[in-house]
Amino acid sequence: MAPLLEIKDLHTEIRLRRSTVHAIDGVNLTVEPGECLGIVGESGCGKTMTALSVMRLLPNGGHITGGSIVLDGQDITNLDDEAMQDVRGNLVGMIFQDPMTSLNPTMTIGDQIAESVRLHRGADKQAGLERAVEVLGLVGMPKPAERIGNFPHQLSGGMRQRVMIAMALACEPKLLIADEPTTALDVTIQKQILELLDNLRQRLGMAVILVTHDLGVIAGRADRVAVMYAGRVVETTDTTTLFANPRHPYTQALFEALPDKIVEPAGVAKRLYNIPGQPPDLTSPPQGCKFAARCRYAQDSCRETEPDLTYDVALHEYRCFFPVGEAALDAPAQDADAPTVAAAEAEAEAEATEGAVPVLATAPSVAGDGATPNGTLLKVEHLIKDFPVTAGAILQRRVGSVSAVADVSFEVPRGKTFGMVGESGCGKTTIGRLIVGLEKANAGSITFDGQDLAKLSNRGRRQHSGKIQLMFQDSYASMDPRMRVATILREPLVIQKQGSRRDQEKRIAAIMNEVGLPQAALERYPHEFSGGQRQRLGLARALVLRPSMIVADEPVSALDVSIQAQILNLMLDLQKDNGLTYLFISHDLSVVRYLSDIIGVMYLGKLVEVGPADDVYFGPVHPYTKGLIDTVPVADPLLERAKESQGVMGELPSAVAPPSGCRFRTRCPLAQDICAEQEPPLRPFTAKGHLAACHFPLREPEADAGAPAVAEKTTASGGQ
Amino acid sequence: MIAFFVRRLLQAVVVILLVTMITFALLRAIPGNVAIAILGPTAYRNPATIAQFDATYGFNKPWFDQYFLWLGHLAQGNLGYSWKLNQSVASLLGNRLPKTVILVGISTIIALIVAIPIGVYQAVRRNKAADYTFTALSFLFYAAPTFFVGTVMILVFADELHLFGPEGPQGGLVSDFTDWKDLTLPVVTLALVTFALFSRYMRSSTLDNITEDYVRTARAKGASERRVLIRHVLRNSLIPIATLVGLNIPLIVSGALITESVFNYPGMGYLFFQAAQQQDYPTLLGVLIVVAIATVIGSLVADIAYAVLDPRVRYVSS
């Protein structure tokens, strides 16, 4: 059968004022009918440009300069604009990353979906809307007929993405291009949307190109994967083979940079593989293999000539002179190179082992145990924070309140990392802000280093804020764009009146060394740095006052895998060198598990489970924790496909009127009447401080857990 | 929506009260004696006449008493009496206000009709010759003082080409329509200045929207460029323009002040101009109140237009 889409030697350039970006440089791809092809790579590698080339929706100055795109037997490379309009939305549908900005805010969703039906099928308004209701039902929108009059802002993020999908599918295209369809969504919603796409692909028999940076998303969904680097496809094969036996060093490096695959117990941190440097500048691509500069196996020959596509077996192709992994049996043996590769690999292995620094001198951590050698640094007790909801422009009547943090207690031992996970809106950021002192709690206490924060004088408060520092997700937005780095880093010292100007400058110079940035960078402005470097700056700014604790709010969420690995490694090194304590806030369970000694799981303002990282990750007690773990995609096709659980269903309820009793009950598969009536208290499940708040826990507490009175209520385990 | 409207109206009343207070105080602070201005320069020789005048019209009372007296009259619809023109301010405004509304209304509508498509066109042809041409033109009209544009208009189109009259229609409201040739130049003058402002905003607003993700979505649906512009970009780009028009009403009215003076057009602006020269306080106050009300109505209209164009606002308010 002829492939549905065949891209041959595609070249796309974007002409800028003074230079030309060679965004796509000889890409070959095929998509069979009904197949799901995954395209992965770091940002700027050309995966989105490939998709936009097929749609011919390139940004200003973008042109296809060579090669051909054949779609469904028709060469669409040189179609004129009008003919392309018949292809877009009809033969190919496309969904984009951010469903909020990708929908027209002033048009009802019904009209937006009906538009493509009217354009391609000549339907009138009525028929278009009828079709819109039909497709909305198909994508799982509840009560579609009532929803078509809604505007995008009236829907949740997940529902908006369903609308996007409905729009792309309204004319039953043969190919659907999904460009990072779930990156802007919460993990629980991500799972639901990916399931939906899978389901629709099978029901409608269409092919899907799934563009993503997330190897976990690819692992469970794609039939075949193309790995892109610097505008080229460097490796293509079926998903199982790619994950089991990557041949290109870049693919291998991507996997090793992921925290998912770390098997060592939490607390004993194995360093992640660090892809050094950054992707090349595509305005003047390097000669030879484009990955050579960052490749640990590169030889001189790699820098001179570009490797051609090599075929391992018929369907496994890669561009590399010195492939890693095992050659398939029927492939020609590459004897000459094998020793070199093996040696290099062994060397890398040795390096990695050397780098496996045990962060703790002591045994894996024990949550909430006052007997930890270093003692407790931070103690949070019965913390409550409500935000008022007001109405009216002048009088600001209070009409309700958002219960952001509701009676949360936990402890963080000195020198350890407490990882806080949960969906967005669960209150984890608010807790971080309360601890740093940016918000005032309504009730409860925060004790830091033996001092109750609420009882501090103004002066004591200022000193306190020097001891706990914040690190943000978006370092760029959190730095004044008109200040030089030196000024930004010196500011905390000036505010805290620490040392003379000379001392301060010395301190800044030292901190730049610690975070691995050159001294020359002090004279530059934030916009002159890459994302990873900016996050290093964020860390430097947090560290400049020598705090004992850093609250890191999603510090790696906006970064590419390879850069994420660099930052995580750096955070571990700094913790080891300075005895830092981290409160690490993230929605990404695998990252949290990698970095943390203790994990706390938040749901709608409540801490529902807390305990030693591996106990929580491998033996969750609360159904929500279990659901979250099942929901997070893992970069392993076999594991990913074997998952039976649906993860967490539905969407997060409003925190203005949280459900009575257990707040998770509305989405819990095990919920019974008692869950609505009585709020389950946190109770111990092991003697090592593994606590959870659930009436029907996934397993019974251990005998020596020190069962309090409340444990008696657990008569039935979740049997349904 | 109704609660929103009522709340905005109450706010408007407060704003207007504040405006009356400030203008009243400011006018009283201007040097010069009303009695002398009215009775003529020889009156200062006769203090008794002045005292009698002051007593009759309440000028001997403390200024806040005068203010409340005037405010009480205002509440009854009595805007005062112009001794200079020997006419009640209400009837003066009754004649002049509609003329200004016609002038401002027609010129604003013409400016919008021209500025919106040109702004969109400039955005589409960004940094090309056509864009630069219109940019230059709009800057020219934006920078040129209204009296200059008006004078050039008269010189070229009335004196040289004799196409239109050099003076606005002098009669009542009806004459604006019967003598449309006389109305043309004032309208065009005011429209040119307003157009310059609107087209600049329309251009940048369209540029902001044209790079939005939802525009790419529309293209991905297979919509033609024309459809993308008209159905998707235009409405979203109009949102900031709606606010601009509403908030610019006082600016346009003050533009009308100069235009009316240049063309001897008997509207409110010209009235204000004359009253200011003659220290005709009741008239000045009356006009200022009307402008204040127009300003408040303008922002109210902008808010409503905003709510109509942008559904996100609509639902927040209800």
Coordinates of C-alpha atoms in Angstrom, one line a residue, chain A residues 17 52 55 57 60 85 88-89 92 94 96 98 101-107 111-113 115-116 118-120 151 153-154 164 167 392-394, chain B residues 7 11 126-127 211-225 227-228 231-233 235-236 239 309-316:
Chain A
R17 CA 16.5 40.1 8.1
L52 CA 4.0 23.3 9.5
M55 CA 0.4 22.3 6.3
L57 CA 1.6 27.3 7.6
N60 CA 6.8 34.8 8.0
Q85 CA -6.9 25.6 1.4
R88 CA -5.9 22.0 5.1
G89 CA -8.7 21.1 7.5
V92 CA -5.1 17.1 7.1
M94 CA -3.9 20.0 12.9
F96 CA -1.8 22.9 18.5
D98 CA -2.1 25.8 23.8
T101 CA -4.7 30.9 22.6
S102 CA -5.4 28.6 19.7
L103 CA -9.1 29.2 19.8
N104 CA -10.7 32.5 18.7
P105 CA -11.8 34.1 21.9
T106 CA -14.7 36.0 20.3
M107 CA -16.4 33.2 18.4
D111 CA -19.2 28.4 15.0
Q112 CA -15.5 27.6 15.1
I113 CA -16.1 23.9 14.6
E115 CA -16.5 26.8 10.0
S116 CA -14.4 24.0 8.5
R118 CA -18.9 25.0 5.9
L119 CA -15.7 25.6 4.1
H120 CA -15.1 22.1 2.9
F151 CA -17.1 30.8 24.2
H153 CA -13.0 31.0 28.0
Q154 CA -16.0 29.3 29.6
M164 CA -9.5 21.8 19.1
M167 CA -12.3 21.2 15.0
G392 CA -18.0 44.5 42.9
A393 CA -15.6 47.1 41.7
I394 CA -15.6 49.5 44.6
Chain B
R7 CA -23.4 50.7 38.7
Q11 CA -20.3 56.1 39.1
R126 CA 3.5 45.5 6.9
N127 CA 6.8 47.3 6.1
T211 CA 0.3 36.6 14.9
E212 CA -2.0 35.0 17.4
D213 CA -2.3 31.2 17.6
Y214 CA -6.0 31.3 16.8
V215 CA -5.3 32.8 13.4
R216 CA -3.0 29.9 12.7
T217 CA -5.8 27.6 13.7
A218 CA -8.2 29.3 11.3
R219 CA -5.7 28.9 8.5
A220 CA -5.2 25.2 9.5
K221 CA -9.0 24.8 9.0
G222 CA -8.5 25.8 5.4
A223 CA -9.9 29.3 5.6
S224 CA -8.7 31.7 2.9
E225 CA -6.6 34.7 3.9
R227 CA -11.8 35.0 5.5
V228 CA -9.2 34.8 8.2
R231 CA -14.0 36.6 10.3
H232 CA -11.3 36.2 12.8
V233 CA -8.8 39.0 13.0
R235 CA -13.4 41.5 15.4
N236 CA -10.6 40.9 17.8
I239 CA -11.9 45.6 20.7
L309 CA -17.3 42.6 21.1
D310 CA -15.6 40.6 23.8
P311 CA -17.5 37.8 25.3
R312 CA -15.0 37.4 28.1
V313 CA -16.0 40.8 29.5
R314 CA -19.6 40.0 29.2
Y315 CA -19.5 37.0 31.5
V316 CA -17.2 38.5 34.1

